[in-house]
């Protein structure tokens, strides 16, 4: 578990270096208001849904992915869930 979460954190750091916190904050670096939380939760829900739909497609159709692996997809879902917890607690960007 520890090894997987360390890998998750490493991937999170790499992607945040590319996208920055405003990618989740809808143009804002910090989540401060209830409105910020609501908007960011919608963003995260859409992104998680994209990942879940991809996961279902790969699993149900027994397909090998052309790009990111099934494990990478699962890690993205887990990272989005952690990010959602940070957003809900207004800790995103701090």
mmCIF file of N, CA, C and O in Angstrom:
data_model
loop_
_atom_site.group_PDB
_atom_site.id
_atom_site.type_symbol
_atom_site.label_atom_id
_atom_site.label_comp_id
_atom_site.label_asym_id
_atom_site.label_seq_id
_atom_site.Cartn_x
_atom_site.Cartn_y
_atom_site.Cartn_z
ATOM 1 N N UNK A 1 0.824 -1.180 0.000
ATOM 2 C CA UNK A 1 0.000 0.000 0.000
ATOM 3 C C UNK A 1 0.875 1.253 0.000
ATOM 4 O O UNK A 1 0.637 2.197 -0.752
ATOM 5 N N UNK A 2 1.894 1.229 0.860
ATOM 6 C CA UNK A 2 2.784 2.375 0.959
ATOM 7 C C UNK A 2 3.501 2.633 -0.377
ATOM 8 O O UNK A 2 3.629 3.784 -0.804
ATOM 9 N N UNK A 3 3.957 1.576 -1.005
ATOM 10 C CA UNK A 3 4.651 1.719 -2.295
ATOM 11 C C UNK A 3 3.723 2.320 -3.353
ATOM 12 O O UNK A 3 4.128 3.193 -4.125
ATOM 13 N N UNK A 4 2.496 1.860 -3.388
ATOM 14 C CA UNK A 4 1.527 2.379 -4.363
ATOM 15 C C UNK A 4 1.237 3.851 -4.090
ATOM 16 O O UNK A 4 1.205 4.667 -5.021
ATOM 17 N N UNK A 5 1.027 4.212 -2.825
ATOM 18 C CA UNK A 5 0.720 5.607 -2.528
ATOM 19 C C UNK A 5 1.922 6.521 -2.777
ATOM 20 O O UNK A 5 1.745 7.675 -3.161
ATOM 21 N N UNK A 6 3.120 6.002 -2.607
ATOM 22 C CA UNK A 6 4.310 6.795 -2.970
ATOM 23 C C UNK A 6 4.345 7.035 -4.475
ATOM 24 O O UNK A 6 4.664 8.134 -4.926
ATOM 25 N N UNK A 7 4.011 6.014 -5.246
ATOM 26 C CA UNK A 7 3.949 6.167 -6.705
ATOM 27 C C UNK A 7 2.844 7.165 -7.085
ATOM 28 O O UNK A 7 3.036 7.997 -7.963
ATOM 29 N N UNK A 8 1.694 7.067 -6.422
ATOM 30 C CA UNK A 8 0.596 8.012 -6.668
ATOM 31 C C UNK A 8 1.068 9.447 -6.437
ATOM 32 O O UNK A 8 0.800 10.337 -7.245
ATOM 33 N N UNK A 9 1.753 9.662 -5.328
ATOM 34 C CA UNK A 9 2.218 10.997 -4.979
ATOM 35 C C UNK A 9 3.233 11.508 -6.005
ATOM 36 O O UNK A 9 3.169 12.665 -6.425
ATOM 37 N N UNK A 10 4.124 10.639 -6.447
ATOM 38 C CA UNK A 10 5.096 11.031 -7.469
ATOM 39 C C UNK A 10 4.414 11.435 -8.767
ATOM 40 O O UNK A 10 4.785 12.445 -9.390
ATOM 41 N N UNK A 11 3.419 10.664 -9.177
ATOM 42 C CA UNK A 11 2.671 10.994 -10.388
ATOM 43 C C UNK A 11 1.900 12.299 -10.206
ATOM 44 O O UNK A 11 1.862 13.145 -11.103
ATOM 45 N N UNK A 12 1.306 12.484 -9.039
ATOM 46 C CA UNK A 12 0.602 13.726 -8.727
ATOM 47 C C UNK A 12 1.541 14.923 -8.872
ATOM 48 O O UNK A 12 1.188 15.931 -9.487
ATOM 49 N N UNK A 13 2.742 14.830 -8.311
ATOM 50 C CA UNK A 13 3.696 15.938 -8.382
ATOM 51 C C UNK A 13 4.078 16.254 -9.825
ATOM 52 O O UNK A 13 4.164 17.435 -10.206
ATOM 53 N N UNK A 14 4.309 15.231 -10.627
ATOM 54 C CA UNK A 14 4.665 15.446 -12.035
ATOM 55 C C UNK A 14 3.545 16.142 -12.787
ATOM 56 O O UNK A 14 3.781 17.091 -13.546
ATOM 57 N N UNK A 15 2.314 15.691 -12.580
ATOM 58 C CA UNK A 15 1.188 16.288 -13.298
ATOM 59 C C UNK A 15 0.916 17.709 -12.808
ATOM 60 O O UNK A 15 0.576 18.586 -13.597
ATOM 61 N N UNK A 16 1.083 17.950 -11.509
ATOM 62 C CA UNK A 16 0.885 19.301 -11.000
ATOM 63 C C UNK A 16 1.938 20.258 -11.538
ATOM 64 O O UNK A 16 1.652 21.436 -11.755
ATOM 65 N N UNK A 17 3.150 19.750 -11.780
ATOM 66 C CA UNK A 17 4.189 20.589 -12.384
ATOM 67 C C UNK A 17 3.775 21.001 -13.793
ATOM 68 O O UNK A 17 4.080 22.116 -14.244
ATOM 69 N N UNK A 18 3.065 20.128 -14.501
ATOM 70 C CA UNK A 18 2.595 20.441 -15.860
ATOM 71 C C UNK A 18 1.360 21.329 -15.856
ATOM 72 O O UNK A 18 1.258 22.264 -16.645
ATOM 73 N N UNK A 19 0.396 21.020 -14.981
ATOM 74 C CA UNK A 19 -0.912 21.690 -15.023
ATOM 75 C C UNK A 19 -1.071 22.830 -14.031
ATOM 76 O O UNK A 19 -1.782 23.783 -14.296
ATOM 77 N N UNK A 20 -0.458 22.706 -12.865
ATOM 78 C CA UNK A 20 -0.625 23.709 -11.819
ATOM 79 C C UNK A 20 -1.956 23.578 -11.098
ATOM 80 O O UNK A 20 -2.878 22.926 -11.593
ATOM 81 N N UNK A 21 -2.087 24.218 -9.934
ATOM 82 C CA UNK A 21 -3.299 24.084 -9.127
ATOM 83 C C UNK A 21 -4.533 24.738 -9.746
ATOM 84 O O UNK A 21 -5.659 24.341 -9.469
ATOM 85 N N UNK A 22 -4.349 25.738 -10.593
ATOM 86 C CA UNK A 22 -5.512 26.424 -11.164
ATOM 87 C C UNK A 22 -6.289 25.535 -12.131
ATOM 88 O O UNK A 22 -7.441 25.823 -12.449
ATOM 89 N N UNK A 23 -5.676 24.453 -12.566
ATOM 90 C CA UNK A 23 -6.366 23.505 -13.439
ATOM 91 C C UNK A 23 -7.581 22.898 -12.740
ATOM 92 O O UNK A 23 -8.626 22.705 -13.348
ATOM 93 N N UNK A 24 -7.460 22.618 -11.468
ATOM 94 C CA UNK A 24 -8.567 22.084 -10.667
ATOM 95 C C UNK A 24 -9.393 23.230 -10.089
ATOM 96 O O UNK A 24 -10.600 23.126 -9.934
ATOM 97 N N UNK A 25 -8.744 24.346 -9.813
ATOM 98 C CA UNK A 25 -9.409 25.493 -9.193
ATOM 99 C C UNK A 25 -10.155 26.390 -10.167
ATOM 100 O O UNK A 25 -10.544 27.496 -9.795
ATOM 101 N N UNK A 26 -10.355 25.932 -11.393
ATOM 102 C CA UNK A 26 -11.093 26.704 -12.396
ATOM 103 C C UNK A 26 -10.502 28.109 -12.545
ATOM 104 O O UNK A 26 -11.191 29.119 -12.501
ATOM 105 N N UNK A 27 -9.183 28.163 -12.707
ATOM 106 C CA UNK A 27 -8.490 29.424 -12.911
ATOM 107 C C UNK A 27 -7.952 30.052 -11.633
ATOM 108 O O UNK A 27 -7.240 31.046 -11.690
ATOM 109 N N UNK A 28 -8.301 29.478 -10.501
ATOM 110 C CA UNK A 28 -7.815 29.991 -9.215
ATOM 111 C C UNK A 28 -6.805 29.005 -8.639
ATOM 112 O O UNK A 28 -6.992 27.801 -8.742
ATOM 113 N N UNK A 29 -5.761 29.532 -8.023
ATOM 114 C CA UNK A 29 -4.742 28.669 -7.428
ATOM 115 C C UNK A 29 -5.167 28.082 -6.087
ATOM 116 O O UNK A 29 -4.648 27.052 -5.672
ATOM 117 N N UNK A 30 -6.092 28.743 -5.391
ATOM 118 C CA UNK A 30 -6.534 28.287 -4.070
ATOM 119 C C UNK A 30 -8.053 28.144 -4.045
ATOM 120 O O UNK A 30 -8.762 28.918 -4.664
ATOM 121 N N UNK A 31 -8.506 27.173 -3.290
ATOM 122 C CA UNK A 31 -9.933 26.976 -3.046
ATOM 123 C C UNK A 31 -10.253 27.676 -1.734
ATOM 124 O O UNK A 31 -9.713 27.298 -0.685
ATOM 125 N N UNK A 32 -11.113 28.699 -1.802
ATOM 126 C CA UNK A 32 -11.386 29.475 -0.594
ATOM 127 C C UNK A 32 -12.868 29.560 -0.228
ATOM 128 O O UNK A 32 -13.203 29.674 0.939
ATOM 129 N N UNK A 33 -13.749 29.505 -1.203
ATOM 130 C CA UNK A 33 -15.170 29.694 -0.935
ATOM 131 C C UNK A 33 -15.950 28.415 -1.243
ATOM 132 O O UNK A 33 -15.449 27.516 -1.923
ATOM 133 N N UNK A 34 -17.183 28.381 -0.777
ATOM 134 C CA UNK A 34 -18.049 27.245 -1.092
ATOM 135 C C UNK A 34 -18.291 27.155 -2.597
ATOM 136 O O UNK A 34 -18.405 26.056 -3.141
ATOM 137 N N UNK A 35 -18.372 28.297 -3.263
ATOM 138 C CA UNK A 35 -18.537 28.316 -4.720
ATOM 139 C C UNK A 35 -17.315 27.705 -5.411
ATOM 140 O O UNK A 35 -17.452 26.947 -6.369
ATOM 141 N N UNK A 36 -16.115 28.014 -4.911
ATOM 142 C CA UNK A 36 -14.888 27.408 -5.446
ATOM 143 C C UNK A 36 -14.946 25.892 -5.302
ATOM 144 O O UNK A 36 -14.575 25.160 -6.221
ATOM 145 N N UNK A 37 -15.398 25.436 -4.141
ATOM 146 C CA UNK A 37 -15.497 23.997 -3.877
ATOM 147 C C UNK A 37 -16.448 23.355 -4.870
ATOM 148 O O UNK A 37 -16.125 22.337 -5.496
ATOM 149 N N UNK A 38 -17.616 23.944 -5.040
ATOM 150 C CA UNK A 38 -18.618 23.365 -5.943
ATOM 151 C C UNK A 38 -18.094 23.262 -7.373
ATOM 152 O O UNK A 38 -18.217 22.207 -8.008
ATOM 153 N N UNK A 39 -17.503 24.323 -7.867
ATOM 154 C CA UNK A 39 -16.970 24.308 -9.238
ATOM 155 C C UNK A 39 -15.860 23.274 -9.397
ATOM 156 O O UNK A 39 -15.831 22.524 -10.372
ATOM 157 N N UNK A 40 -14.969 23.225 -8.437
ATOM 158 C CA UNK A 40 -13.858 22.286 -8.518
ATOM 159 C C UNK A 40 -14.321 20.839 -8.383
ATOM 160 O O UNK A 40 -13.774 19.944 -9.034
ATOM 161 N N UNK A 41 -15.336 20.604 -7.563
ATOM 162 C CA UNK A 41 -15.870 19.250 -7.430
ATOM 163 C C UNK A 41 -16.504 18.776 -8.737
ATOM 164 O O UNK A 41 -16.398 17.600 -9.090
ATOM 165 N N UNK A 42 -17.128 19.690 -9.461
ATOM 166 C CA UNK A 42 -17.685 19.336 -10.774
ATOM 167 C C UNK A 42 -16.560 18.959 -11.723
ATOM 168 O O UNK A 42 -16.638 17.946 -12.426
ATOM 169 N N UNK A 43 -15.494 19.758 -11.734
ATOM 170 C CA UNK A 43 -14.323 19.448 -12.574
ATOM 171 C C UNK A 43 -13.789 18.061 -12.242
ATOM 172 O O UNK A 43 -13.546 17.244 -13.138
ATOM 173 N N UNK A 44 -13.614 17.788 -10.960
ATOM 174 C CA UNK A 44 -13.062 16.501 -10.539
ATOM 175 C C UNK A 44 -14.008 15.355 -10.866
ATOM 176 O O UNK A 44 -13.562 14.287 -11.291
ATOM 177 N N UNK A 45 -15.299 15.561 -10.684
ATOM 178 C CA UNK A 45 -16.272 14.507 -10.998
ATOM 179 C C UNK A 45 -16.244 14.164 -12.482
ATOM 180 O O UNK A 45 -16.293 12.985 -12.857
ATOM 181 N N UNK A 46 -16.133 15.175 -13.327
ATOM 182 C CA UNK A 46 -16.062 14.926 -14.781
ATOM 183 C C UNK A 46 -14.798 14.155 -15.120
ATOM 184 O O UNK A 46 -14.831 13.173 -15.866
ATOM 185 N N UNK A 47 -13.685 14.569 -14.553
ATOM 186 C CA UNK A 47 -12.421 13.877 -14.844
ATOM 187 C C UNK A 47 -12.425 12.452 -14.312
ATOM 188 O O UNK A 47 -11.930 11.533 -14.969
ATOM 189 N N UNK A 48 -12.984 12.250 -13.123
ATOM 190 C CA UNK A 48 -13.081 10.886 -12.585
ATOM 191 C C UNK A 48 -14.001 10.039 -13.455
ATOM 192 O O UNK A 48 -13.702 8.866 -13.712
ATOM 193 N N UNK A 49 -15.089 10.632 -13.914
ATOM 194 C CA UNK A 49 -15.999 9.891 -14.787
ATOM 195 C C UNK A 49 -15.294 9.481 -16.079
ATOM 196 O O UNK A 49 -15.473 8.351 -16.549
ATOM 197 N N UNK A 50 -14.494 10.375 -16.650
ATOM 198 C CA UNK A 50 -13.732 10.015 -17.859
ATOM 199 C C UNK A 50 -12.851 8.801 -17.591
ATOM 200 O O UNK A 50 -12.785 7.876 -18.409
ATOM 201 N N UNK A 51 -12.191 8.808 -16.443
ATOM 202 C CA UNK A 51 -11.293 7.696 -16.098
ATOM 203 C C UNK A 51 -12.076 6.409 -15.843
ATOM 204 O O UNK A 51 -11.653 5.327 -16.250
ATOM 205 N N UNK A 52 -13.218 6.520 -15.169
ATOM 206 C CA UNK A 52 -14.039 5.340 -14.898
ATOM 207 C C UNK A 52 -14.593 4.777 -16.205
ATOM 208 O O UNK A 52 -14.596 3.549 -16.415
ATOM 209 N N UNK A 53 -15.030 5.637 -17.107
ATOM 210 C CA UNK A 53 -15.543 5.173 -18.392
ATOM 211 C C UNK A 53 -14.442 4.477 -19.194
ATOM 212 O O UNK A 53 -14.676 3.452 -19.842
ATOM 213 N N UNK A 54 -13.237 5.008 -19.122
ATOM 214 C CA UNK A 54 -12.099 4.371 -19.796
ATOM 215 C C UNK A 54 -11.816 3.007 -19.173
ATOM 216 O O UNK A 54 -11.588 2.015 -19.863
ATOM 217 N N UNK A 55 -11.839 2.962 -17.849
ATOM 218 C CA UNK A 55 -11.626 1.708 -17.128
ATOM 219 C C UNK A 55 -12.667 0.665 -17.531
ATOM 220 O O UNK A 55 -12.323 -0.479 -17.848
ATOM 221 N N UNK A 56 -13.925 1.061 -17.546
ATOM 222 C CA UNK A 56 -14.988 0.131 -17.945
ATOM 223 C C UNK A 56 -14.797 -0.364 -19.375
ATOM 224 O O UNK A 56 -14.961 -1.552 -19.649
ATOM 225 N N UNK A 57 -14.443 0.539 -20.262
ATOM 226 C CA UNK A 57 -14.225 0.162 -21.653
ATOM 227 C C UNK A 57 -13.099 -0.867 -21.782
ATOM 228 O O UNK A 57 -13.236 -1.875 -22.483
ATOM 229 N N UNK A 58 -12.007 -0.638 -21.091
ATOM 230 C CA UNK A 58 -10.874 -1.557 -21.168
ATOM 231 C C UNK A 58 -11.199 -2.915 -20.550
ATOM 232 O O UNK A 58 -10.865 -3.954 -21.110
ATOM 233 N N UNK A 59 -11.862 -2.881 -19.385
ATOM 234 C CA UNK A 59 -12.156 -4.132 -18.679
ATOM 235 C C UNK A 59 -13.250 -4.927 -19.395
ATOM 236 O O UNK A 59 -13.103 -6.131 -19.633
ATOM 237 N N UNK A 60 -14.341 -4.274 -19.732
ATOM 238 C CA UNK A 60 -15.466 -4.982 -20.341
ATOM 239 C C UNK A 60 -15.149 -5.506 -21.737
ATOM 240 O O UNK A 60 -15.635 -6.564 -22.138
ATOM 241 N N UNK A 61 -14.327 -4.767 -22.466
ATOM 242 C CA UNK A 61 -13.971 -5.186 -23.823
ATOM 243 C C UNK A 61 -12.668 -5.962 -23.876
ATOM 244 O O UNK A 61 -12.198 -6.312 -24.953
ATOM 245 N N UNK A 62 -12.080 -6.199 -22.694
ATOM 246 C CA UNK A 62 -10.824 -6.959 -22.582
ATOM 247 C C UNK A 62 -9.774 -6.448 -23.568
ATOM 248 O O UNK A 62 -9.139 -7.215 -24.284
ATOM 249 N N UNK A 63 -9.616 -5.122 -23.573
ATOM 250 C CA UNK A 63 -8.672 -4.487 -24.496
ATOM 251 C C UNK A 63 -7.413 -4.065 -23.769
ATOM 252 O O UNK A 63 -7.457 -3.660 -22.612
ATOM 253 N N UNK A 64 -6.299 -4.142 -24.474
ATOM 254 C CA UNK A 64 -5.057 -3.576 -23.978
ATOM 255 C C UNK A 64 -5.017 -2.115 -24.414
ATOM 256 O O UNK A 64 -5.289 -1.802 -25.573
ATOM 257 N N UNK A 65 -4.686 -1.207 -23.499
ATOM 258 C CA UNK A 65 -4.667 0.207 -23.858
ATOM 259 C C UNK A 65 -3.534 0.550 -24.820
ATOM 260 O O UNK A 65 -2.469 -0.069 -24.786
ATOM 261 N N UNK A 66 -3.782 1.541 -25.662
ATOM 262 C CA UNK A 66 -2.757 2.026 -26.573
ATOM 263 C C UNK A 66 -1.807 2.999 -25.879
ATOM 264 O O UNK A 66 -0.659 3.119 -26.264
ATOM 265 N N UNK A 67 -2.311 3.697 -24.873
ATOM 266 C CA UNK A 67 -1.508 4.719 -24.215
ATOM 267 C C UNK A 67 -1.292 4.360 -22.752
ATOM 268 O O UNK A 67 -0.586 3.412 -22.466
ATOM 269 N N UNK A 68 -1.923 5.098 -21.845
ATOM 270 C CA UNK A 68 -1.663 4.834 -20.426
ATOM 271 C C UNK A 68 -2.197 3.466 -20.013
ATOM 272 O O UNK A 68 -3.225 3.011 -20.501
ATOM 273 N N UNK A 69 -1.473 2.841 -19.098
ATOM 274 C CA UNK A 69 -1.845 1.493 -18.662
ATOM 275 C C UNK A 69 -3.090 1.526 -17.779
ATOM 276 O O UNK A 69 -3.502 2.581 -17.277
ATOM 277 N N UNK A 70 -3.648 0.359 -17.573
ATOM 278 C CA UNK A 70 -4.789 0.222 -16.680
ATOM 279 C C UNK A 70 -4.401 0.679 -15.270
ATOM 280 O O UNK A 70 -5.172 1.363 -14.591
ATOM 281 N N UNK A 71 -3.199 0.324 -14.837
ATOM 282 C CA UNK A 71 -2.721 0.749 -13.518
ATOM 283 C C UNK A 71 -2.609 2.271 -13.439
ATOM 284 O O UNK A 71 -2.985 2.876 -12.433
ATOM 285 N N UNK A 72 -2.096 2.900 -14.500
ATOM 286 C CA UNK A 72 -2.012 4.366 -14.522
ATOM 287 C C UNK A 72 -3.395 4.986 -14.401
ATOM 288 O O UNK A 72 -3.582 5.992 -13.710
ATOM 289 N N UNK A 73 -4.364 4.400 -15.067
ATOM 290 C CA UNK A 73 -5.734 4.892 -15.018
ATOM 291 C C UNK A 73 -6.295 4.802 -13.592
ATOM 292 O O UNK A 73 -6.916 5.740 -13.097
ATOM 293 N N UNK A 74 -6.039 3.674 -12.927
ATOM 294 C CA UNK A 74 -6.499 3.496 -11.553
ATOM 295 C C UNK A 74 -5.824 4.489 -10.608
ATOM 296 O O UNK A 74 -6.467 5.036 -9.700
ATOM 297 N N UNK A 75 -4.554 4.753 -10.810
ATOM 298 C CA UNK A 75 -3.839 5.724 -9.984
ATOM 299 C C UNK A 75 -4.411 7.119 -10.189
ATOM 300 O O UNK A 75 -4.581 7.886 -9.240
ATOM 301 N N UNK A 76 -4.753 7.460 -11.435
ATOM 302 C CA UNK A 76 -5.376 8.756 -11.698
ATOM 303 C C UNK A 76 -6.694 8.893 -10.942
ATOM 304 O O UNK A 76 -6.982 9.940 -10.359
ATOM 305 N N UNK A 77 -7.506 7.834 -10.942
ATOM 306 C CA UNK A 77 -8.779 7.868 -10.215
ATOM 307 C C UNK A 77 -8.522 8.098 -8.728
ATOM 308 O O UNK A 77 -9.185 8.929 -8.084
ATOM 309 N N UNK A 78 -7.566 7.371 -8.173
ATOM 310 C CA UNK A 78 -7.240 7.520 -6.749
ATOM 311 C C UNK A 78 -6.731 8.927 -6.452
ATOM 312 O O UNK A 78 -7.126 9.539 -5.442
ATOM 313 N N UNK A 79 -5.882 9.463 -7.314
ATOM 314 C CA UNK A 79 -5.373 10.821 -7.105
ATOM 315 C C UNK A 79 -6.491 11.852 -7.182
ATOM 316 O O UNK A 79 -6.529 12.794 -6.383
ATOM 317 N N UNK A 80 -7.407 11.688 -8.123
ATOM 318 C CA UNK A 80 -8.541 12.608 -8.208
ATOM 319 C C UNK A 80 -9.378 12.544 -6.930
ATOM 320 O O UNK A 80 -9.889 13.571 -6.464
ATOM 321 N N UNK A 81 -9.529 11.368 -6.360
ATOM 322 C CA UNK A 81 -10.294 11.233 -5.116
ATOM 323 C C UNK A 81 -9.601 11.982 -3.976
ATOM 324 O O UNK A 81 -10.263 12.690 -3.206
ATOM 325 N N UNK A 82 -8.295 11.861 -3.862
ATOM 326 C CA UNK A 82 -7.553 12.589 -2.828
ATOM 327 C C UNK A 82 -7.654 14.092 -3.075
ATOM 328 O O UNK A 82 -7.862 14.882 -2.144
ATOM 329 N N UNK A 83 -7.541 14.492 -4.330
ATOM 330 C CA UNK A 83 -7.666 15.906 -4.665
ATOM 331 C C UNK A 83 -9.044 16.432 -4.271
ATOM 332 O O UNK A 83 -9.164 17.558 -3.768
ATOM 333 N N UNK A 84 -10.080 15.632 -4.472
ATOM 334 C CA UNK A 84 -11.434 16.035 -4.095
ATOM 335 C C UNK A 84 -11.536 16.251 -2.589
ATOM 336 O O UNK A 84 -12.205 17.185 -2.129
ATOM 337 N N UNK A 85 -10.879 15.406 -1.816
ATOM 338 C CA UNK A 85 -10.877 15.587 -0.363
ATOM 339 C C UNK A 85 -10.197 16.903 0.022
ATOM 340 O O UNK A 85 -10.659 17.623 0.910
ATOM 341 N N UNK A 86 -9.107 17.223 -0.648
ATOM 342 C CA UNK A 86 -8.420 18.491 -0.391
ATOM 343 C C UNK A 86 -9.301 19.675 -0.780
ATOM 344 O O UNK A 86 -9.350 20.685 -0.063
ATOM 345 N N UNK A 87 -9.983 19.569 -1.903
ATOM 346 C CA UNK A 87 -10.886 20.631 -2.349
ATOM 347 C C UNK A 87 -12.008 20.821 -1.324
ATOM 348 O O UNK A 87 -12.305 21.944 -0.910
ATOM 349 N N UNK A 88 -12.640 19.722 -0.919
ATOM 350 C CA UNK A 88 -13.762 19.810 0.028
ATOM 351 C C UNK A 88 -13.345 20.455 1.346
ATOM 352 O O UNK A 88 -14.125 21.175 1.964
ATOM 353 N N UNK A 89 -12.117 20.221 1.765
ATOM 354 C CA UNK A 89 -11.608 20.820 2.995
ATOM 355 C C UNK A 89 -11.006 22.195 2.793
ATOM 356 O O UNK A 89 -10.410 22.756 3.719
ATOM 357 N N UNK A 90 -11.130 22.723 1.572
ATOM 358 C CA UNK A 90 -10.563 24.029 1.190
ATOM 359 C C UNK A 90 -9.058 24.082 1.457
ATOM 360 O O UNK A 90 -8.505 25.098 1.853
ATOM 361 N N UNK A 91 -8.403 22.956 1.232
ATOM 362 C CA UNK A 91 -6.955 22.848 1.407
ATOM 363 C C UNK A 91 -6.220 22.882 0.076
ATOM 364 O O UNK A 91 -4.987 22.916 0.055
ATOM 365 N N UNK A 92 -6.948 22.822 -1.044
ATOM 366 C CA UNK A 92 -6.315 22.792 -2.362
ATOM 367 C C UNK A 92 -5.553 24.087 -2.597
ATOM 368 O O UNK A 92 -6.068 25.176 -2.389
ATOM 369 N N UNK A 93 -4.302 23.962 -3.021
ATOM 370 C CA UNK A 93 -3.484 25.126 -3.342
ATOM 371 C C UNK A 93 -2.742 25.714 -2.167
ATOM 372 O O UNK A 93 -2.056 26.715 -2.303
ATOM 373 N N UNK A 94 -2.872 25.095 -1.001
ATOM 374 C CA UNK A 94 -2.177 25.623 0.183
ATOM 375 C C UNK A 94 -0.908 24.855 0.447
ATOM 376 O O UNK A 94 -0.741 23.757 0.088
#
